[in-house]
GROMACS .gro file of C-alpha atoms in nm:
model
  389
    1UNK     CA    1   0.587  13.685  -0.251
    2UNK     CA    2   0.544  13.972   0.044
    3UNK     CA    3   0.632  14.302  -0.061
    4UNK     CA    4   0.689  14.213  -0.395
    5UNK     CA    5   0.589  14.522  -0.633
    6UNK     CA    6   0.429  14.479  -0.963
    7UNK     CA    7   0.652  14.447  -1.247
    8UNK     CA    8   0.980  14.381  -0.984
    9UNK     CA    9   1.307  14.530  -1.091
   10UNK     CA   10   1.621  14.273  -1.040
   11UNK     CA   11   1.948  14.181  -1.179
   12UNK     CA   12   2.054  13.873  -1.366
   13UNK     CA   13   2.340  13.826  -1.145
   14UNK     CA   14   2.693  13.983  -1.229
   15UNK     CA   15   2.824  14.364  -1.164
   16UNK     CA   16   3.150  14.558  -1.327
   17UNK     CA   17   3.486  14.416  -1.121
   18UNK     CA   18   3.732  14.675  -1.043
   19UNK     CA   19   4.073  14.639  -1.158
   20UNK     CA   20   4.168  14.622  -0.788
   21UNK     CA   21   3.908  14.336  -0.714
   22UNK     CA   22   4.051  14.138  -1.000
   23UNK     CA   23   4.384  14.169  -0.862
   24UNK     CA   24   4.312  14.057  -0.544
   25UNK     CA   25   4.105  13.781  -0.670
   26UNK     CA   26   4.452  13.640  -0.914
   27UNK     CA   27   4.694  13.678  -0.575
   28UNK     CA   28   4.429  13.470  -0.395
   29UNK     CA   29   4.457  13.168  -0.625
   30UNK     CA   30   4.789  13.226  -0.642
   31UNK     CA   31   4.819  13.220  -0.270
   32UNK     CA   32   4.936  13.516  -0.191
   33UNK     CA   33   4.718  13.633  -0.014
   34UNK     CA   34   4.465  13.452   0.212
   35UNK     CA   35   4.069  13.432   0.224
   36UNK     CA   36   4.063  13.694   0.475
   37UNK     CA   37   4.285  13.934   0.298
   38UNK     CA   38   4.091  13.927  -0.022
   39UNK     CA   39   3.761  13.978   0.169
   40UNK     CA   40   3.863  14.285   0.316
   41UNK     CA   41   3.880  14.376  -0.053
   42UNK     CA   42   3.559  14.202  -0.193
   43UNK     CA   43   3.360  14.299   0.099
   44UNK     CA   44   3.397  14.679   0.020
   45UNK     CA   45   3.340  14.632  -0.336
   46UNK     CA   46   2.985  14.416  -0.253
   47UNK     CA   47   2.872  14.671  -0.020
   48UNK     CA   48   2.910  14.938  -0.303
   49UNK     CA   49   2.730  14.725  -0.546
   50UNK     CA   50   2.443  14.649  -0.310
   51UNK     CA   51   2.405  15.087  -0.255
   52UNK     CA   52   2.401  15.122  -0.637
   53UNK     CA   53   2.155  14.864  -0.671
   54UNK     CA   54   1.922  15.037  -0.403
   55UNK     CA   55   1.998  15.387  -0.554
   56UNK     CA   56   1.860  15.282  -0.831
   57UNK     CA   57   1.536  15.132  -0.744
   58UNK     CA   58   1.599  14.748  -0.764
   59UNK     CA   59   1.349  14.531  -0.576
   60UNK     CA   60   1.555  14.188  -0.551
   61UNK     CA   61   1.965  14.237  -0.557
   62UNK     CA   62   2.231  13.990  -0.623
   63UNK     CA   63   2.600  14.094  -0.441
   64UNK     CA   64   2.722  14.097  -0.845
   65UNK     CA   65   2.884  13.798  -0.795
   66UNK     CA   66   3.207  13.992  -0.731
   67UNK     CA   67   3.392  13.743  -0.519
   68UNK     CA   68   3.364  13.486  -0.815
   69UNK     CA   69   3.599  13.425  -1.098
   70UNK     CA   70   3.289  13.370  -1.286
   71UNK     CA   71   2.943  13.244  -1.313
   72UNK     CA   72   3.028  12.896  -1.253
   73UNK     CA   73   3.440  12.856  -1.251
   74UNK     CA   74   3.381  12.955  -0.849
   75UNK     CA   75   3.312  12.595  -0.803
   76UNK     CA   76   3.685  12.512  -0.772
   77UNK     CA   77   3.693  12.706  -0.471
   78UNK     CA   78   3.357  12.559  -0.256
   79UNK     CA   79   3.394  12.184  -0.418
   80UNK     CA   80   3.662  11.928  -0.415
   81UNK     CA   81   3.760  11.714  -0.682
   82UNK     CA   82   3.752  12.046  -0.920
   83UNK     CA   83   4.053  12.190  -1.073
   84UNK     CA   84   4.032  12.589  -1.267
   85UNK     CA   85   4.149  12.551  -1.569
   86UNK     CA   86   4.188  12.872  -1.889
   87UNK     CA   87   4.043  12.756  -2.227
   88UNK     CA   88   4.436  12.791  -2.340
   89UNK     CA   89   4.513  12.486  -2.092
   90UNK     CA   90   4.212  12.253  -2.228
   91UNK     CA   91   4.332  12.301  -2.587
   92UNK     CA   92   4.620  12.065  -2.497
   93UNK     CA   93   4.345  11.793  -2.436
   94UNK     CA   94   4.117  11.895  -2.727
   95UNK     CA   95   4.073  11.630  -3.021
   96UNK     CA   96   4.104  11.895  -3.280
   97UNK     CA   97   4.289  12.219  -3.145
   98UNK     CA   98   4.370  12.370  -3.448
   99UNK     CA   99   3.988  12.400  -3.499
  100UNK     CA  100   3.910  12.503  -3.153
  101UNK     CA  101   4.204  12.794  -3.186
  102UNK     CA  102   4.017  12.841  -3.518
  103UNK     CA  103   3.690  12.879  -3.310
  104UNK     CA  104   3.820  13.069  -3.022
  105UNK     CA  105   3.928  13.363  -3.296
  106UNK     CA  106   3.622  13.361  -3.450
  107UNK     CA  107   3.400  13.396  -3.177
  108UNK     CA  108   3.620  13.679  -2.988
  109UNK     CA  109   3.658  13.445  -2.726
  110UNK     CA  110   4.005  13.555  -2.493
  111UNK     CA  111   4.173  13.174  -2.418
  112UNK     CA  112   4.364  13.319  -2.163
  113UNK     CA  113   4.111  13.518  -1.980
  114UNK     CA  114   3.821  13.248  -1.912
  115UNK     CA  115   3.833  12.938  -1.706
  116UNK     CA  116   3.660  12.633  -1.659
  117UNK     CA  117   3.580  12.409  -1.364
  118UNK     CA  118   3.708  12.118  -1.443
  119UNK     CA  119   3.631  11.768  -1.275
  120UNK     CA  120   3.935  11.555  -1.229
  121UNK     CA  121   3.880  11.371  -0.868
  122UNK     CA  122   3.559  11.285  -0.693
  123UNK     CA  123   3.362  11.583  -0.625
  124UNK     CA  124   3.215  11.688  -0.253
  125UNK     CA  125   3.159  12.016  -0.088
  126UNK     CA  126   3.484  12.146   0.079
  127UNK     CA  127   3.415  12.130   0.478
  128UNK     CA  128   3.162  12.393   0.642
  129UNK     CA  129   3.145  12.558   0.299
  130UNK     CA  130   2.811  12.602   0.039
  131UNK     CA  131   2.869  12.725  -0.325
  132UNK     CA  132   2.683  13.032  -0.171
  133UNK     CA  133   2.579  13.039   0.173
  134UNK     CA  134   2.896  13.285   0.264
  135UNK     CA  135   2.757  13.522  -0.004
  136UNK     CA  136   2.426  13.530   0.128
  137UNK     CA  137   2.537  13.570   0.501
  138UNK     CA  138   2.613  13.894   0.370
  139UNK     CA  139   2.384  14.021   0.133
  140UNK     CA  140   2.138  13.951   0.414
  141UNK     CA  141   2.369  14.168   0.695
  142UNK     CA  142   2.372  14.453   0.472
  143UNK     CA  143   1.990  14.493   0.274
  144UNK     CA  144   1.635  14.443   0.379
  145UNK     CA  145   1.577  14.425   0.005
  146UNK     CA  146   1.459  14.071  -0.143
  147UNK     CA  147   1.767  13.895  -0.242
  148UNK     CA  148   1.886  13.687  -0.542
  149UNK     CA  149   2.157  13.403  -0.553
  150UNK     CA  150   2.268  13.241  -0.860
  151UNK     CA  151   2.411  12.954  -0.895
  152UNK     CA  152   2.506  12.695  -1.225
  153UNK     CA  153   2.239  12.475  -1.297
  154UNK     CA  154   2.293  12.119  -1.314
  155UNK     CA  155   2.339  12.079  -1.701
  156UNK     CA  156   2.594  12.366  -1.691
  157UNK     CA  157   2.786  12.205  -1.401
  158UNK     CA  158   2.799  11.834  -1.550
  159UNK     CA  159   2.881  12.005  -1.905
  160UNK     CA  160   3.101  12.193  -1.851
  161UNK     CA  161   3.275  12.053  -1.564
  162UNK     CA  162   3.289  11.642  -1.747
  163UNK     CA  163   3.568  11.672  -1.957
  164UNK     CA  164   3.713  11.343  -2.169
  165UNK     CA  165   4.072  11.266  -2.065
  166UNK     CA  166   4.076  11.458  -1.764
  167UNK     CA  167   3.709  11.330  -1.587
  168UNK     CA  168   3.685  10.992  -1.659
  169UNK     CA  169   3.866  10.814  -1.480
  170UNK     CA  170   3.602  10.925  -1.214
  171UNK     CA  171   3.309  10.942  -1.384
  172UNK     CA  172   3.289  10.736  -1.675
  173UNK     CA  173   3.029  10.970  -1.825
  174UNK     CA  174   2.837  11.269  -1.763
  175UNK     CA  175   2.526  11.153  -1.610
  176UNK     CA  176   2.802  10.962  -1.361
  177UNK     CA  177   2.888  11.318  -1.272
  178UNK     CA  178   2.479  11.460  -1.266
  179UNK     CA  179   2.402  11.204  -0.974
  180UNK     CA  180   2.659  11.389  -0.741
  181UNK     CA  181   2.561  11.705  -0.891
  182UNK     CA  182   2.223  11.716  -0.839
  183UNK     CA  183   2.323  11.602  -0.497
  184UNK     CA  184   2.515  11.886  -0.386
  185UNK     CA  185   2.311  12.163  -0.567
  186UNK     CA  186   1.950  12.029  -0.370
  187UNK     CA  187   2.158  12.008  -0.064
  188UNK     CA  188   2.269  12.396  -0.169
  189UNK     CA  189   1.929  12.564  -0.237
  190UNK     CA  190   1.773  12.402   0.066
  191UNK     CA  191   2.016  12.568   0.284
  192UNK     CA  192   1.973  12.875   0.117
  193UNK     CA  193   1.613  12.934   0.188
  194UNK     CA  194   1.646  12.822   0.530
  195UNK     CA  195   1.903  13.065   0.580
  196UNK     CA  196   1.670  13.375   0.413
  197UNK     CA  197   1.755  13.351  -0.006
  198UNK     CA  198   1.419  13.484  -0.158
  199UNK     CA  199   1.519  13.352  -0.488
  200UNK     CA  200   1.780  13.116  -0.652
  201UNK     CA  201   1.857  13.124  -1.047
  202UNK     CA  202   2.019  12.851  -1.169
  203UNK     CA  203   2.230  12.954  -1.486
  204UNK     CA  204   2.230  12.713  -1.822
  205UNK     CA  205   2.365  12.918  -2.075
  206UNK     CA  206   2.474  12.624  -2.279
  207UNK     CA  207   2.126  12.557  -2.353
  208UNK     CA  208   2.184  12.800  -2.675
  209UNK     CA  209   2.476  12.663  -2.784
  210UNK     CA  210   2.284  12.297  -2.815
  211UNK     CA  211   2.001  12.472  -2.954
  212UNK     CA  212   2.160  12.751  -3.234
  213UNK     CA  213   2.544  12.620  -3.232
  214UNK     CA  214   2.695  12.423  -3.473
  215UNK     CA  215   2.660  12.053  -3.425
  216UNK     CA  216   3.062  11.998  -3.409
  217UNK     CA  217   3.119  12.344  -3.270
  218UNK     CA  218   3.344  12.316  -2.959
  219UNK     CA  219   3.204  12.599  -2.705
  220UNK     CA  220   3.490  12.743  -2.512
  221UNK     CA  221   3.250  12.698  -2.151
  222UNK     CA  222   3.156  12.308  -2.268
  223UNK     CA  223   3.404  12.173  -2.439
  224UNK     CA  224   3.226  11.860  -2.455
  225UNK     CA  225   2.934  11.934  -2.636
  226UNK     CA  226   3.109  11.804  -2.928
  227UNK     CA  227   3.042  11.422  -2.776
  228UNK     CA  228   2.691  11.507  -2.686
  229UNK     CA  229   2.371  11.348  -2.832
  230UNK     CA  230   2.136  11.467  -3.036
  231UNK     CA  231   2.034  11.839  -2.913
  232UNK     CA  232   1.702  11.706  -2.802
  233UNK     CA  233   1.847  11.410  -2.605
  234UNK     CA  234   2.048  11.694  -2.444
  235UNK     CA  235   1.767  11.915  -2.378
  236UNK     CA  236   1.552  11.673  -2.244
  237UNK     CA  237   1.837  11.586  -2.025
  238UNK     CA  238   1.880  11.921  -1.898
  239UNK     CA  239   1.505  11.908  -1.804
  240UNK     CA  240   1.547  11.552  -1.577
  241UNK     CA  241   1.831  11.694  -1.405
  242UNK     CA  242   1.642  12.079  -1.294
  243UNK     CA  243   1.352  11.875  -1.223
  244UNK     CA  244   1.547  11.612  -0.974
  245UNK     CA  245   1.744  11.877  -0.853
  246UNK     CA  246   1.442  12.072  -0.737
  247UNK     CA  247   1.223  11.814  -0.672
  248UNK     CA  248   1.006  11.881  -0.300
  249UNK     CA  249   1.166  12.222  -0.273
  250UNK     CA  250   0.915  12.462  -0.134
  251UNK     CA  251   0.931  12.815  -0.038
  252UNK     CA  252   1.149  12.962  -0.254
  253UNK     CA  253   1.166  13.138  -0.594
  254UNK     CA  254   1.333  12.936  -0.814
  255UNK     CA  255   1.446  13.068  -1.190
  256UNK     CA  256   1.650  12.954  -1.532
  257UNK     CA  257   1.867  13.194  -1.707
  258UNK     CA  258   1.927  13.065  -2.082
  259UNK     CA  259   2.138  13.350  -2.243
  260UNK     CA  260   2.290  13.358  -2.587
  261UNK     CA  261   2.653  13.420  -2.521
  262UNK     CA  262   2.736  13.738  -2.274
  263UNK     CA  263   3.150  13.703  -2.339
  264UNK     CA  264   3.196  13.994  -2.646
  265UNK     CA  265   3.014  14.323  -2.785
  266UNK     CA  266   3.068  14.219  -3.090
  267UNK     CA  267   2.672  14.074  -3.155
  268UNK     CA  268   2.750  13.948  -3.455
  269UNK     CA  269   2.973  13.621  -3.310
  270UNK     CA  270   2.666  13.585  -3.070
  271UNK     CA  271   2.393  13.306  -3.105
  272UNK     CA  272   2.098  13.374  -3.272
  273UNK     CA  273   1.741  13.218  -3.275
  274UNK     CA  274   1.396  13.247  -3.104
  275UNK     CA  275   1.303  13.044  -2.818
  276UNK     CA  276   1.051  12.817  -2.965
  277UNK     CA  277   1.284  12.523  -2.978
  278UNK     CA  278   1.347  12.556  -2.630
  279UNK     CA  279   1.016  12.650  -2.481
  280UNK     CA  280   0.879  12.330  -2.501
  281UNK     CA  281   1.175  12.176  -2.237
  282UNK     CA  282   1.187  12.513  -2.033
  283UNK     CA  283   0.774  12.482  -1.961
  284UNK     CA  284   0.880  12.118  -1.835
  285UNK     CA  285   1.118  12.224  -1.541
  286UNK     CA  286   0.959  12.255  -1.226
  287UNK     CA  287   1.108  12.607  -1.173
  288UNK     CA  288   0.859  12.940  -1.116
  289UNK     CA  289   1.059  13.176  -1.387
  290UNK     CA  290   1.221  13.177  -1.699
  291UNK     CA  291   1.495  13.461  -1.685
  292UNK     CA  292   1.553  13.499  -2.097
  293UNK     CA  293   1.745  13.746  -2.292
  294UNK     CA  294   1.475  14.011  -2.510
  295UNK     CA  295   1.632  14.313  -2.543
  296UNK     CA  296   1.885  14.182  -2.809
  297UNK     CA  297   1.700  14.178  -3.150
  298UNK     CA  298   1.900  13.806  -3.183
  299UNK     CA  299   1.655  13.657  -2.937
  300UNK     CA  300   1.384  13.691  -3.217
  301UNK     CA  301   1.019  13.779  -3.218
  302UNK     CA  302   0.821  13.784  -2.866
  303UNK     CA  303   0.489  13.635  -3.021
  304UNK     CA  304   0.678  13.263  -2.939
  305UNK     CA  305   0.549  13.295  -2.594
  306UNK     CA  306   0.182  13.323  -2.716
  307UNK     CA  307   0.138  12.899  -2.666
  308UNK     CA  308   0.303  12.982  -2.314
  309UNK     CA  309   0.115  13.263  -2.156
  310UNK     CA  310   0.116  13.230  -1.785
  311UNK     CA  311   0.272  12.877  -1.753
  312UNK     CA  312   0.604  13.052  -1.583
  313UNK     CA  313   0.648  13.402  -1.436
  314UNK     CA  314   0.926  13.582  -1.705
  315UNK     CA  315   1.227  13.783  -1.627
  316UNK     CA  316   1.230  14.004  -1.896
  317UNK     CA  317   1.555  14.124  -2.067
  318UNK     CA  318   1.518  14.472  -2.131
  319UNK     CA  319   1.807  14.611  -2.162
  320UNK     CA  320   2.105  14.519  -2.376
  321UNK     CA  321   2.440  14.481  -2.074
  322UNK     CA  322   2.678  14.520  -2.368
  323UNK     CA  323   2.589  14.859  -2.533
  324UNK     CA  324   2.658  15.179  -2.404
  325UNK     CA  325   2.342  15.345  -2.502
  326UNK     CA  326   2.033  15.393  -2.248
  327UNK     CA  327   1.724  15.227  -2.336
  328UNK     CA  328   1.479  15.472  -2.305
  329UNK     CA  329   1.163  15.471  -2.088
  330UNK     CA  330   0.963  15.426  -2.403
  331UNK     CA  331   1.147  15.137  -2.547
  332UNK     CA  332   1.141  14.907  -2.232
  333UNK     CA  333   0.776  14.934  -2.185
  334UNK     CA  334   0.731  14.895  -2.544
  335UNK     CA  335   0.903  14.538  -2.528
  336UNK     CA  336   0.708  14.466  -2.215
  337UNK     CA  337   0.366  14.526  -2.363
  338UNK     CA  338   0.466  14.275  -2.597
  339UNK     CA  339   0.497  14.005  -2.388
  340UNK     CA  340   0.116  14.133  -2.235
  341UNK     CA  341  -0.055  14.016  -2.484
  342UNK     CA  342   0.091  13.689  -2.352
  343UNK     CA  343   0.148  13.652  -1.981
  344UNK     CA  344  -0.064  13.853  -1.737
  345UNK     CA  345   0.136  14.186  -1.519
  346UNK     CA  346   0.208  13.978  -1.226
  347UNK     CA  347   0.399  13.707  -1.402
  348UNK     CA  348   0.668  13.951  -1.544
  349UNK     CA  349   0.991  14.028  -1.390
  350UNK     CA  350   1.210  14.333  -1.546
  351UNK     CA  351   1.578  14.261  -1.545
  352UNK     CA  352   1.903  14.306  -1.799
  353UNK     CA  353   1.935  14.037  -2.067
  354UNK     CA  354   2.216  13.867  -1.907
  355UNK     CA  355   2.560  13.998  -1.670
  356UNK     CA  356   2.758  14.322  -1.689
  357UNK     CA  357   3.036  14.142  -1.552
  358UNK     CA  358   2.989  13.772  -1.648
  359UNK     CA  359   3.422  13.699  -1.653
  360UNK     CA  360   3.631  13.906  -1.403
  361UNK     CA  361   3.912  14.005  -1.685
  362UNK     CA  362   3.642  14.106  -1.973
  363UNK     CA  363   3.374  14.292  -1.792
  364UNK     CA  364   3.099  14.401  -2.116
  365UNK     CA  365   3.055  14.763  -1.936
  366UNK     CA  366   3.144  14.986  -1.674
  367UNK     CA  367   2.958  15.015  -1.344
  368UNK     CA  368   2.854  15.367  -1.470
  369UNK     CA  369   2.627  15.228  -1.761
  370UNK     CA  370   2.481  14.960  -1.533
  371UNK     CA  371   2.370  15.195  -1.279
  372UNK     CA  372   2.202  15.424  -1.527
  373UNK     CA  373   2.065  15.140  -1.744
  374UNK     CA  374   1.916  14.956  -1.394
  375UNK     CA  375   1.733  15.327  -1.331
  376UNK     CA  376   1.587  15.339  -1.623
  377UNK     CA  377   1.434  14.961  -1.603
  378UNK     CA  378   1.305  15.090  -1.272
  379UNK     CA  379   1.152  15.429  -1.461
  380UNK     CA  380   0.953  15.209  -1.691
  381UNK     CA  381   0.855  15.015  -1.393
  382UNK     CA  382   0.740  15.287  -1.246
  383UNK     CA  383   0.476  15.406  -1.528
  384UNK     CA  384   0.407  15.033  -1.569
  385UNK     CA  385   0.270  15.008  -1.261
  386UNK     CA  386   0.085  15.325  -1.267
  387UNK     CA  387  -0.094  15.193  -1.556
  388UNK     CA  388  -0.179  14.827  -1.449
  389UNK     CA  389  -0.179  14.870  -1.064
   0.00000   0.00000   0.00000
């Protein structure tokens, strides 16, 4: 892409909310106050994300997804046929919830804090309204900078939005729900990249959970993995519906983020596990980059990637979003030399593992740490490209 340095510096998507943002964001669902009013809030708070981002030497920005309740529960407010629902509501309609309170505790996970989009009419985008295009409008008034927008991917929406009891009497199953899906997402990223988006990353975090989590293991943002197939019927489902979702689609960067849990500090209720398991169904979506989590020692040994070199561009994890320490210079390009004995300098992408703010009530750090952990990605950048230029 134009202007695009060597080793670009971006974000994985989500910035620090204010406690002031939050609040506005609870009185708008609430209704108390209206679109506008909470804009007037949100706006200010994107425009100061943007500014850090360019203070600190990032070459493709995201608006920190600030005006979302999260990652994917923002749905509910650009899709009918959605309702947002907290993980303490769903345990009424879970088949075991002494087991999935059981699970919530053990995994850190706050019940009350995170919702869900869940699907409980037919779904259809709300009139005049894209999951994003209102977000890009103005990331593109206010930057000249290459510009990210991500969205859920298609196995992340279906997942985590078809939910027995409550979906289907609409959709008998899931893949009833990926056909209008699919739909709506194509229809999304096309009108993105007419309207300027440089590059969309389409989020499927669950992808860990079928790989590394226990078979019968309820995950608080699917709650119906527990009535899914066998993890490589699921996987190779998740590859049909990226592939029909971005089937044709030309001229614009297109990404996968696969995480391993981005909800607690506490690493040690995170998933762990290389991604051999899942490289073989990642190389099969039609998408340019694989945005994966490295910086975390759970993501396991780099040398994976040595039957992949150069199928995908990466978006490297570098730094750890949850910890308060600073990577150092040394340390980032240490973990991206690594990955040079696979993939050549223009395939790699630096970026943080995963969001600093992936939930609006449980952001992992403050907007302090970000900032000085996104300059020094861009300082190791910087000698990077000295070297390999």
């Amino acid at each position: 892409m134009a202007n695009t340095p060597l080793f670009p510096v971006t974000v994985v998507g989500s910035w620090p909310r204010s406690t002031e943002l939050v609040r506005a964001l609870r009185r708008k669902e609430a209704g108390e106050i209206t679109l506008d009013e909470f804009n007037a809030v949100a706006d200010g708070e994107v425009l100061a994300c943007i500014r850090a981002q360019e203070d600190a030497g990032v070459d493709i920005i995201s608006d920190g997804e600030l005006r979302r309740d999260n990652f994917y529960s923002f749905a509910v407010d650009k899709l009918t046929g959605m309702q947002l629902m907290k993980v303490s509501e769903l345990l009424d309609y879970s088949r075991d919830r002494a087991r999935m309170e059981e699970m919530l505790r053990a995994l850190d996970v706050p019940s009350f804090a995170i919702k869900s989009p869940i699907v409980v009419d037919r779904i259809d985008k709300r009139q005049g309204l894209g999951l994003a295009l209102d977000e890009l409008a103005f990331l593109r008034e206010h930057t000249d900078r290459q510009v990210k927008i991500p969205l859920p991917g298609p196995y992340m929406l279906t997942r985590s939005g078809w939910f027995e009891g409550l979906s289907d009497s609409v959709y008998p199953s899931p893949e009833d729900l990926a056909a209008d899906v699919v739909a709506i997402l194509r229809e999304e990223i096309i009108a993105l990249r007419d309207m300027g988006c440089d590059f969309v990353q389409l989020d499927e975090p669950i992808l860990s959970q079928v790989v590394f989590g226990e078979e019968s293991t309820e995950t608080f943002m699917c709650a119906a993995l527990p009535n899914r197939r066998d993890p490589t019927d699921e996987l190779e489902f998740a590859v049909r519906l990226m592939n029909e979702t971005l089937e044709g689609i030309t001229g614009i960067r297109t990404g996968v983020h696969v995480c391993r849990g981005n909800w607690s500090r506490r690493e040690e209720v995170l998933l762990t596990g290389n991604y051999g398991p899942m490289l073989p169904y990642l190389s099969q979506m039609n998408i340019d980059q694989l945005v994966l989590e490295c910086a975390t020692p759970r993501a396991g040994e780099m040398d994976v990637f040595k039957e992949y070199g150069n199928e995908k561009e990466i978006g490297l994890g570098v730094v750890n979003p949850r910890t308060d320490g600073i990577e150092s210079t040394e340390e980032i390009v240490r973990l991206v030399r690594e990955l040079l004995q696979y993939f050549d300098a223009d395939k790699i992408f630096l970026n943080h593992d995963c969001g600093f703010g992936t939930f609006a009530e449980r952001n992992v750090n403050t907007t302090e740490v970000a900032c000085r952990k996104m300059r020094a990605i861009t300082a190791a950048a910087e000698q990077l490209r000295a070297e390999y230029r």
